[in-house]
Amino acid sequence: MHIHVEGVAGLPIIHKGDDLLALICEKVVFADGDILCIASSVYSKAKGYTKILSDITPTERAVRIAGKTKEDPRFIQAVLDASTDVLLEYPFVLSEVSCGHIGVRAGVDQSNIEDGMLILLPPDPMAAAAGVREAVQKITGKTVGVIITDTCGRSFRRGQTGHAIGWSGMTAIRDFRGDTDLFGHVLKITEEAVVDEIAGFANFVMGESNNGVPAVVFRNCGTWTGHDDLYFRPDEDLTRAMLKKETG
Amino acid sequence: MHIHVEGVAGLPIIHKGDDLLALICEKVVFADGDILCIASSVYSKAKGYTKILSDITPTERAVRIAGKTKEDPRFIQAVLDASTDVLLEYPFVLSEVSCGHIGVRAGVDQSNIEDGMLILLPPDPMAAAAGVREAVQKITGKTVGVIITDTCGRSFRRGQTGHAIGWSGMTAIRDFRGDTDLFGHVLKITEEAVVDEIAGFANFVMGESNNGVPAVVFRNCGTWTGHDDLYFRPDEDLTRAMLKKETG
């Protein structure tokens, strides 16, 4: 399997209302089966999923948390507004957002946007991915897979990695149930989170800081079968259960 | 950045004593700067880091844990022997191994090996990666980076992904400290675990089950600066602290 991976560079700084997909399709010659990864931040900027910090009035809770984390209470309010379940308040807010993703500060970001502005995660990243897929189809006639990525930390290991928060045209999990290994044993490890493996490498290609590569195209990744149950249910998520116990 | 990624297919089933690197170098035309990812399982098989299940006498502790997890006590004994710190016994053993990596069942694997055999993680995966790097240099004259990968689960999200447990010729973390974003703000997110992002995509290319692709070559990944402190210290690892508290 020879895979070709290319960062989409040379895009202008994106603002609300920009036709991000038209801009990307100007830079990329898509083929059927390609996978397009887009950073949630640039998608949200184009769609206007942003907030002006000075428009936010923090609640008492936000002021209390911000006192502990030493962040702007208005920023914390934006994080709380984006959260459906707060798992941890300190040393950083860790929370679930409506799509089921659990991340630090609910993915609210102050970088790569004008001073005093915040970038939110897309409120429905699955719909976002499906919409991007449709847009590429409409503009280029090509059928691609799409992953919307976010950058998050993880347990035990330092450093952020890219994660998938929305996807379309593929399943999140490649399911090996019933498959056998090289020796004919039925496999015990049966589920591989392929969208996160692809999103992680897309994040590597994007880089952070000022690279200006908010999208990455993968060619020849093949296909797989599986399912979309990427997030543990609360009752099967050990880490979450412990965090909830700890924080009450 | 155009990156080319290729799975190394067509290798025979590997046994103790096989010259894995010679076999890989027959299949790949390396260039300076390539990154070679190797599954820890195939590396361990070649080096003989395996155990015969029937040679293992389980301790009381292993019997007790195996009673809860419904696994073979001898398998659990091998897991305990490979562990330097057990964080969780049930529903699965989660433990730290000597290199600092924390994983389920200490990475001890019963798949892709003959019945009654176990594959262990390499005892020193950093040295393993350095040794692979040297071997490629010796065989081909090319200077490559090397990542030894393992497959693990994670918090909050279902499914396994590839992780780096050893690396050579690169730093684990790409460090953006002091960098600025597109708007000139000094970045808050400063550390990206690039070895895990690369290992994850390598795992995607390897697939699981019977694909027989235990190594993956990346070309044109560029270079970065950073550091190798991939594992949190126990005192800064929130999840670990909670697990230890929970399990006593």
Coordinates of C-alpha atoms in Angstrom, one line a residue:
Chain A
M1 CA 0.0 0.0 0.0
H2 CA 1.6 3.2 -1.2
I3 CA 0.0 6.2 0.4
H4 CA 0.6 9.8 -0.6
V5 CA 0.0 12.5 1.9
E6 CA 0.1 16.2 1.0
G7 CA -0.5 19.3 3.1
V8 CA -2.7 22.0 1.5
A9 CA -0.5 25.1 1.8
G10 CA -0.9 28.6 0.5
L11 CA -4.4 29.2 1.7
P12 CA -5.1 32.8 2.8
I13 CA -6.1 33.6 6.4
I14 CA -9.7 32.4 6.6
H15 CA -12.5 34.7 7.8
K16 CA -16.2 34.2 8.4
G17 CA -18.1 33.6 5.1
D18 CA -15.0 32.5 3.1
D19 CA -15.7 29.5 0.9
L20 CA -13.1 27.3 2.4
L21 CA -13.8 24.3 0.2
A22 CA -13.6 26.4 -3.0
L23 CA -10.2 27.6 -1.8
I24 CA -9.0 24.1 -1.0
C25 CA -10.3 22.7 -4.3
E26 CA -8.3 25.4 -6.1
K27 CA -5.1 24.0 -4.5
V28 CA -5.8 20.2 -4.7
V29 CA -6.6 17.9 -7.6
F30 CA -8.8 15.4 -5.9
A31 CA -9.3 11.7 -6.9
D32 CA -12.1 9.5 -5.9
G33 CA -11.3 7.8 -2.5
D34 CA -9.0 10.6 -1.2
I35 CA -9.4 11.5 2.4
L36 CA -9.4 15.2 3.2
C37 CA -8.6 16.2 6.8
I38 CA -9.5 19.7 7.9
A39 CA -8.5 21.4 11.1
S40 CA -11.6 22.2 13.1
S41 CA -10.2 25.7 13.8
V42 CA -10.1 26.7 10.1
Y43 CA -13.5 25.2 9.5
S44 CA -15.0 27.1 12.4
K45 CA -13.5 30.4 11.3
A46 CA -15.0 30.0 7.9
K47 CA -18.4 29.2 9.4
G48 CA -18.2 31.9 12.0
Y49 CA -18.1 29.5 15.0
T50 CA -16.2 32.1 17.0
K51 CA -16.9 34.5 19.9
I52 CA -15.8 37.9 20.8
L53 CA -14.3 37.8 24.3
S54 CA -15.7 41.2 25.3
D55 CA -19.2 40.1 24.5
I56 CA -19.1 37.4 27.1
T57 CA -20.4 37.9 30.7
P58 CA -18.9 35.2 33.0
T59 CA -21.1 33.5 35.5
E60 CA -20.1 32.9 39.1
R61 CA -19.0 29.4 38.2
A62 CA -16.7 30.7 35.4
V63 CA -15.2 33.3 37.8
R64 CA -14.6 30.6 40.4
I65 CA -12.9 28.2 38.0
A66 CA -10.9 30.9 36.3
G67 CA -9.6 31.9 39.8
K68 CA -8.1 28.4 40.0
T69 CA -6.8 28.0 36.5
K70 CA -5.6 31.6 36.2
E71 CA -7.4 32.1 32.9
D72 CA -9.8 34.9 31.8
P73 CA -13.3 34.2 33.3
R74 CA -14.9 35.1 29.9
F75 CA -12.7 32.4 28.3
I76 CA -13.8 29.9 30.9
Q77 CA -17.4 30.9 30.3
A78 CA -17.1 30.1 26.6
V79 CA -15.6 26.7 27.6
L80 CA -18.5 26.0 29.9
D81 CA -21.1 27.1 27.3
A82 CA -19.5 24.6 24.9
S83 CA -19.5 21.8 27.5
T84 CA -22.3 19.3 28.1
D85 CA -20.4 17.6 31.0
V86 CA -17.5 19.0 33.0
L87 CA -15.2 16.2 34.1
L88 CA -12.4 18.3 35.7
E89 CA -12.1 22.0 36.5
Y90 CA -8.5 22.2 37.6
P91 CA -5.6 22.3 36.6
F92 CA -7.6 22.7 33.3
V93 CA -11.2 22.3 32.4
L94 CA -11.8 18.9 30.8
S95 CA -15.2 18.4 29.4
E96 CA -17.5 16.6 27.0
V97 CA -19.0 18.6 24.1
S98 CA -22.3 17.7 22.5
C99 CA -20.8 15.4 19.9
G100 CA -19.4 13.1 22.6
H101 CA -15.7 14.3 22.3
I102 CA -14.0 14.9 25.6
G103 CA -11.2 17.5 25.5
V104 CA -9.3 20.1 27.3
R105 CA -11.1 23.5 27.4
A106 CA -13.8 22.1 25.2
G107 CA -11.5 22.8 22.3
V108 CA -12.0 26.6 22.6
D109 CA -8.9 28.2 21.1
Q110 CA -7.4 31.6 21.3
S111 CA -4.6 31.0 18.7
N112 CA -4.6 31.7 15.0
I113 CA -7.3 34.3 15.4
E114 CA -7.4 38.0 16.0
D115 CA -6.8 39.3 19.5
G116 CA -10.0 39.2 21.7
M117 CA -11.6 36.4 19.6
L118 CA -12.1 32.8 20.4
I119 CA -12.5 29.8 18.0
L120 CA -15.1 27.2 19.0
L121 CA -15.3 23.6 17.8
P122 CA -18.0 23.1 15.2
P123 CA -21.2 22.4 17.1
D124 CA -21.9 19.3 14.9
P125 CA -18.6 18.0 13.5
M126 CA -20.3 15.0 11.9
A127 CA -22.6 17.2 9.9
A128 CA -19.6 19.4 9.2
A129 CA -17.7 16.5 7.7
A130 CA -20.7 15.4 5.7
G131 CA -21.1 19.0 4.4
V132 CA -17.4 19.2 3.4
R133 CA -17.8 15.9 1.6
E134 CA -20.8 17.2 -0.3
A135 CA -19.0 20.4 -1.2
V136 CA -16.0 18.6 -2.6
Q137 CA -18.4 16.4 -4.6
K138 CA -20.2 19.4 -5.9
I139 CA -17.1 21.4 -6.8
T140 CA -14.9 18.6 -8.2
G141 CA -17.2 15.7 -9.0
K142 CA -15.0 13.5 -6.8
T143 CA -16.2 11.4 -3.9
V144 CA -13.8 11.8 -1.0
G145 CA -13.8 10.9 2.7
V146 CA -13.5 13.7 5.2
I147 CA -12.2 14.0 8.8
I148 CA -12.5 17.1 10.9
T149 CA -9.5 17.2 13.4
D150 CA -8.8 18.7 16.8
T151 CA -5.6 18.7 18.8
C152 CA -5.8 17.2 22.3
G153 CA -3.7 15.8 25.1
R154 CA -4.1 12.3 26.5
S155 CA -3.5 10.2 29.6
F156 CA 0.0 9.1 30.6
R157 CA 1.8 10.7 27.7
R158 CA 2.9 14.3 27.3
G159 CA 2.1 16.3 24.2
Q160 CA -0.9 16.9 22.0
T161 CA -1.9 14.7 19.1
G162 CA -4.6 15.1 16.4
H163 CA -7.9 13.4 17.0
A164 CA -11.0 13.0 14.8
I165 CA -14.1 14.8 16.0
G166 CA -16.1 14.4 12.8
W167 CA -15.9 12.1 9.8
S168 CA -17.8 11.2 6.7
G169 CA -17.4 8.6 4.0
M170 CA -15.8 6.1 6.3
T171 CA -16.3 4.4 9.7
A172 CA -14.4 5.7 12.7
I173 CA -13.4 2.2 13.8
R174 CA -12.0 -0.6 11.6
D175 CA -13.5 -3.7 13.1
F176 CA -11.5 -7.0 12.9
R177 CA -14.1 -9.1 14.8
G178 CA -14.0 -12.6 13.5
D179 CA -10.6 -12.0 11.7
T180 CA -7.8 -14.3 12.3
D181 CA -4.1 -13.7 12.8
L182 CA -1.2 -15.1 10.8
F183 CA -1.5 -18.3 12.7
G184 CA -5.3 -18.6 12.4
H185 CA -6.2 -17.5 15.9
V186 CA -9.3 -15.4 16.2
L187 CA -8.1 -11.9 17.2
K188 CA -8.6 -10.5 20.6
I189 CA -7.9 -6.9 19.7
T190 CA -10.7 -6.2 17.3
E191 CA -11.2 -2.5 17.0
E192 CA -8.8 0.0 15.6
A193 CA -9.6 3.7 15.8
V194 CA -8.4 4.5 12.3
V195 CA -9.9 8.0 12.0
D196 CA -7.8 9.0 15.0
E197 CA -4.7 7.4 13.4
I198 CA -5.3 9.4 10.2
A199 CA -6.2 12.6 12.1
G200 CA -3.0 12.3 14.1
F201 CA -0.8 12.1 11.1
A202 CA -2.8 14.9 9.5
N203 CA -2.0 17.0 12.5
F204 CA 1.7 16.1 12.2
V205 CA 1.6 17.4 8.6
M206 CA -0.3 20.5 9.5
G207 CA 2.1 21.4 12.3
E208 CA 1.1 24.0 14.8
S209 CA 2.1 27.6 15.0
N210 CA 2.3 29.5 11.8
N211 CA 2.7 26.9 9.2
G212 CA -0.6 27.8 7.5
V213 CA -1.4 24.2 6.5
P214 CA -5.0 23.7 7.8
A215 CA -5.9 20.8 5.5
V216 CA -4.2 17.5 4.5
V217 CA -5.1 15.1 1.7
F218 CA -4.4 11.4 1.9
R219 CA -4.4 9.3 -1.3
N220 CA -4.7 5.5 -1.5
C221 CA -5.7 4.7 2.1
G222 CA -7.9 1.9 0.9
T223 CA -11.3 1.0 2.5
W224 CA -12.4 -0.8 5.6
T225 CA -15.5 -1.9 7.4
G226 CA -16.5 -1.2 11.0
H227 CA -18.6 1.2 13.0
D228 CA -18.9 4.7 14.3
D229 CA -19.1 4.1 18.1
L230 CA -15.9 6.0 18.7
Y231 CA -16.8 7.4 22.2
F232 CA -17.2 5.2 25.2
R233 CA -20.5 5.3 26.9
P234 CA -20.2 7.0 30.3
D235 CA -20.9 3.6 32.0
E236 CA -18.0 1.9 30.3
D237 CA -15.5 4.7 30.5
L238 CA -13.2 4.0 33.5
T239 CA -11.3 7.3 33.3
R240 CA -14.5 9.3 33.2
A241 CA -16.0 7.4 36.1
M242 CA -12.9 8.1 38.2
L243 CA -12.9 11.8 37.2
K244 CA -16.6 12.2 38.1
K245 CA -16.0 10.4 41.4
E246 CA -13.1 12.7 42.2
T247 CA -14.8 15.9 41.3
G248 CA -18.2 15.0 42.7
Chain B
M1 CA 5.1 18.8 2.2
H2 CA 4.5 15.6 0.0
I3 CA 5.0 12.5 2.1
H4 CA 5.1 9.0 0.8
V5 CA 4.2 6.1 3.1
E6 CA 4.7 2.5 2.2
G7 CA 4.0 -0.7 4.0
V8 CA 6.7 -3.3 3.9
A9 CA 4.8 -6.4 2.7
G10 CA 6.0 -9.8 1.7
L11 CA 8.1 -10.6 4.7
P12 CA 8.1 -14.2 5.9
I13 CA 6.8 -15.2 9.3
I14 CA 9.6 -14.1 11.6
H15 CA 11.2 -16.4 14.1
K16 CA 13.9 -16.0 16.8
G17 CA 17.3 -15.3 15.2
D18 CA 16.0 -14.1 11.9
D19 CA 17.8 -11.0 10.6
L20 CA 14.7 -8.8 10.5
L21 CA 16.6 -5.8 9.3
A22 CA 18.3 -7.6 6.4
L23 CA 14.9 -8.9 5.3
I24 CA 13.4 -5.4 5.5
C25 CA 16.3 -3.9 3.6
E26 CA 15.8 -6.4 0.8
K27 CA 12.3 -5.0 0.3
V28 CA 12.9 -1.3 0.7
V29 CA 15.2 1.2 -1.1
F30 CA 15.9 3.5 1.8
A31 CA 16.9 7.2 1.4
D32 CA 18.5 9.4 4.0
G33 CA 15.9 10.9 6.3
D34 CA 13.3 8.1 5.9
I35 CA 11.5 7.0 9.0
L36 CA 11.1 3.3 9.5
C37 CA 8.3 2.1 11.9
I38 CA 8.5 -1.4 13.1
A39 CA 5.8 -3.2 15.1
S40 CA 7.2 -4.2 18.5
S41 CA 5.7 -7.7 18.0
V42 CA 7.8 -8.6 15.0
Y43 CA 10.9 -7.0 16.5
S44 CA 10.4 -9.1 19.7
K45 CA 9.9 -12.3 17.7
A46 CA 13.2 -11.8 15.9
K47 CA 15.0 -11.1 19.1
G48 CA 13.4 -13.9 21.0
Y49 CA 11.5 -11.7 23.5
T50 CA 8.9 -14.4 23.8
K51 CA 7.7 -16.8 26.5
I52 CA 6.3 -20.3 26.4
L53 CA 3.1 -20.3 28.4
S54 CA 3.7 -23.8 29.8
D55 CA 7.0 -22.7 31.3
I56 CA 5.3 -20.1 33.5
T57 CA 4.3 -20.8 37.1
P58 CA 1.8 -18.3 38.2
T59 CA 2.0 -16.6 41.6
E60 CA -0.9 -16.2 44.0
R61 CA -1.3 -12.7 42.8
A62 CA -1.5 -13.8 39.2
V63 CA -4.1 -16.4 40.0
R64 CA -6.2 -13.9 42.0
I65 CA -6.1 -11.4 39.1
A66 CA -6.8 -14.0 36.5
G67 CA -9.8 -15.1 38.4
K68 CA -11.3 -11.6 38.0
T69 CA -10.2 -11.0 34.3
K70 CA -11.0 -14.6 33.3
E71 CA -7.6 -15.0 31.7
D72 CA -4.9 -17.7 32.0
P73 CA -3.0 -17.1 35.3
R74 CA 0.2 -17.9 33.4
F75 CA -0.6 -15.1 30.9
I76 CA -1.3 -12.7 33.8
Q77 CA 2.0 -13.8 35.4
A78 CA 3.9 -12.8 32.2
V79 CA 2.1 -9.5 32.3
L80 CA 3.1 -8.9 36.0
D81 CA 6.7 -9.9 35.3
A82 CA 6.8 -7.3 32.6
S83 CA 5.3 -4.6 34.8
T84 CA 7.1 -2.1 37.0
D85 CA 3.9 -0.6 38.4
V86 CA 0.3 -2.0 38.2
L87 CA -2.2 0.8 37.9
L88 CA -5.3 -1.3 37.4
E89 CA -6.1 -5.1 37.8
Y90 CA -9.6 -5.3 36.5
P91 CA -11.3 -5.3 34.0
F92 CA -7.9 -5.6 32.5
V93 CA -4.3 -5.2 33.8
L94 CA -3.0 -1.7 33.1
S95 CA 0.6 -1.2 34.0
E96 CA 3.8 0.7 33.4
V97 CA 6.7 -1.2 31.9
S98 CA 10.3 -0.3 32.5
C99 CA 10.7 2.2 29.7
G100 CA 7.8 4.3 31.1
H101 CA 5.1 3.2 28.7
I102 CA 1.7 2.5 30.3
G103 CA -0.4 0.0 28.5
V104 CA -3.0 -2.8 28.8
R105 CA -1.6 -6.2 29.7
A106 CA 2.0 -4.7 29.6
G107 CA 1.8 -5.2 25.8
V108 CA 2.1 -9.0 26.2
D109 CA 0.5 -10.5 23.1
Q110 CA -0.8 -13.9 22.2
S111 CA -1.6 -13.2 18.6
N112 CA 0.6 -13.7 15.5
I113 CA 2.6 -16.3 17.3
E114 CA 2.4 -20.1 17.6
D115 CA -0.2 -21.5 20.1
G116 CA 1.2 -21.5 23.7
M117 CA 3.6 -18.7 23.0
L118 CA 3.6 -15.1 24.2
I119 CA 5.2 -12.1 22.6
L120 CA 6.6 -9.5 25.1
L121 CA 7.5 -5.9 24.4
P122 CA 11.2 -5.3 23.8
P123 CA 12.7 -4.7 27.3
D124 CA 14.5 -1.6 26.2
P125 CA 12.6 -0.2 23.2
M126 CA 14.8 2.9 23.0
A127 CA 17.9 0.7 22.6
A128 CA 15.9 -1.4 20.1
A129 CA 15.2 1.7 17.9
A130 CA 18.8 2.8 18.1
G131 CA 19.9 -0.7 17.1
V132 CA 17.6 -0.8 14.2
R133 CA 18.9 2.5 13.1
E134 CA 22.4 1.3 13.2
A135 CA 21.5 -1.9 11.3
V136 CA 19.9 0.1 8.5
Q137 CA 23.0 2.3 8.3
K138 CA 25.3 -0.7 8.2
I139 CA 23.3 -2.6 5.6
T140 CA 22.3 0.3 3.3
G141 CA 24.6 3.2 4.2
K142 CA 21.5 5.4 4.7
T143 CA 20.7 7.3 7.9
V144 CA 17.1 6.8 8.9
G145 CA 14.9 7.5 11.9
V146 CA 13.3 4.6 13.6
I147 CA 10.1 4.2 15.7
I148 CA 9.1 1.0 17.5
T149 CA 5.3 0.9 17.7
D150 CA 2.8 -0.8 20.0
T151 CA -1.0 -0.8 19.8
C152 CA -2.9 0.5 22.8
G153 CA -6.3 1.8 23.9
R154 CA -6.8 5.2 25.4
S155 CA -9.2 7.1 27.7
F156 CA -12.6 8.3 26.5
R157 CA -12.3 6.8 23.0
R158 CA -12.9 3.2 21.9
G159 CA -10.5 1.4 19.7
Q160 CA -6.8 0.9 19.7
T161 CA -4.2 3.1 18.0
G162 CA -0.5 2.8 17.4
H163 CA 1.8 4.4 19.9
A164 CA 5.6 4.9 19.9
I165 CA 7.5 3.0 22.6
G166 CA 11.0 3.5 21.2
W167 CA 12.5 6.0 18.8
S168 CA 15.9 7.0 17.4
G169 CA 17.1 9.7 15.1
M170 CA 14.3 12.2 16.2
T171 CA 12.8 13.6 19.3
A172 CA 9.5 12.3 20.6
I173 CA 8.0 15.7 21.1
R174 CA 8.1 18.6 18.6
D175 CA 8.4 21.7 20.8
F176 CA 6.8 24.9 19.7
R177 CA 7.8 26.9 22.8
G178 CA 8.4 30.5 21.8
D179 CA 6.7 30.1 18.4
T180 CA 4.0 32.4 17.3
D181 CA 0.7 31.7 15.5
L182 CA -0.5 33.3 12.2
F183 CA -1.4 36.5 14.2
G184 CA 1.9 36.7 16.1
H185 CA 0.6 35.4 19.5
V186 CA 3.0 33.3 21.4
L187 CA 1.5 29.7 21.3
K188 CA -0.1 28.2 24.4
I189 CA -0.1 24.6 23.0
T190 CA 3.6 24.0 22.7
E191 CA 4.3 20.3 22.6
E192 CA 3.2 17.9 19.9
A193 CA 3.8 14.2 20.4
V194 CA 4.9 13.6 16.8
V195 CA 6.3 10.1 17.3
D196 CA 2.8 9.0 18.4
E197 CA 1.2 10.6 15.4
I198 CA 3.6 8.8 13.1
A199 CA 3.3 5.5 15.0
G200 CA -0.5 5.8 14.8
F201 CA -0.5 6.2 11.0
A202 CA 2.1 3.4 10.7
N203 CA -0.4 1.2 12.6
F204 CA -3.1 2.1 10.2
V205 CA -0.9 1.0 7.3
M206 CA 0.1 -2.2 9.1
G207 CA -3.4 -3.1 9.9
E208 CA -4.0 -5.8 12.4
S209 CA -5.0 -9.4 11.8
N210 CA -3.2 -11.3 9.0
N211 CA -2.0 -8.4 6.8
G212 CA 1.6 -9.3 7.3
V213 CA 2.8 -5.7 7.1
P214 CA 5.0 -5.3 10.3
A215 CA 6.9 -2.3 9.1
V216 CA 6.2 1.0 7.4
V217 CA 8.5 3.5 5.7
F218 CA 7.8 7.3 5.7
R219 CA 9.6 9.5 3.3
N220 CA 9.9 13.3 3.4
C221 CA 8.6 13.9 6.9
G222 CA 11.0 16.7 7.4
T223 CA 12.8 17.4 10.7
W224 CA 11.9 19.1 13.9
T225 CA 13.4 20.1 17.3
G226 CA 12.1 19.1 20.7
H227 CA 12.7 16.7 23.5
D228 CA 12.2 13.1 24.5
D229 CA 10.1 13.5 27.7
L230 CA 7.2 11.6 26.3
Y231 CA 5.9 10.1 29.6
F232 CA 4.4 12.2 32.3
R233 CA 6.2 11.9 35.7
P234 CA 3.9 10.1 38.2
D235 CA 3.4 13.4 40.1
E236 CA 2.1 15.2 37.1
D237 CA -0.1 12.4 35.7
L238 CA -3.7 13.0 36.8
T239 CA -5.1 9.8 35.4
R240 CA -2.4 7.7 37.0
A241 CA -2.8 9.4 40.3
M242 CA -6.6 8.7 40.3
L243 CA -6.0 5.1 39.3
K244 CA -3.5 4.6 42.1
K245 CA -5.9 6.2 44.6
E246 CA -8.7 3.9 43.4
T247 CA -6.7 0.7 43.5
G248 CA -4.8 1.6 46.7

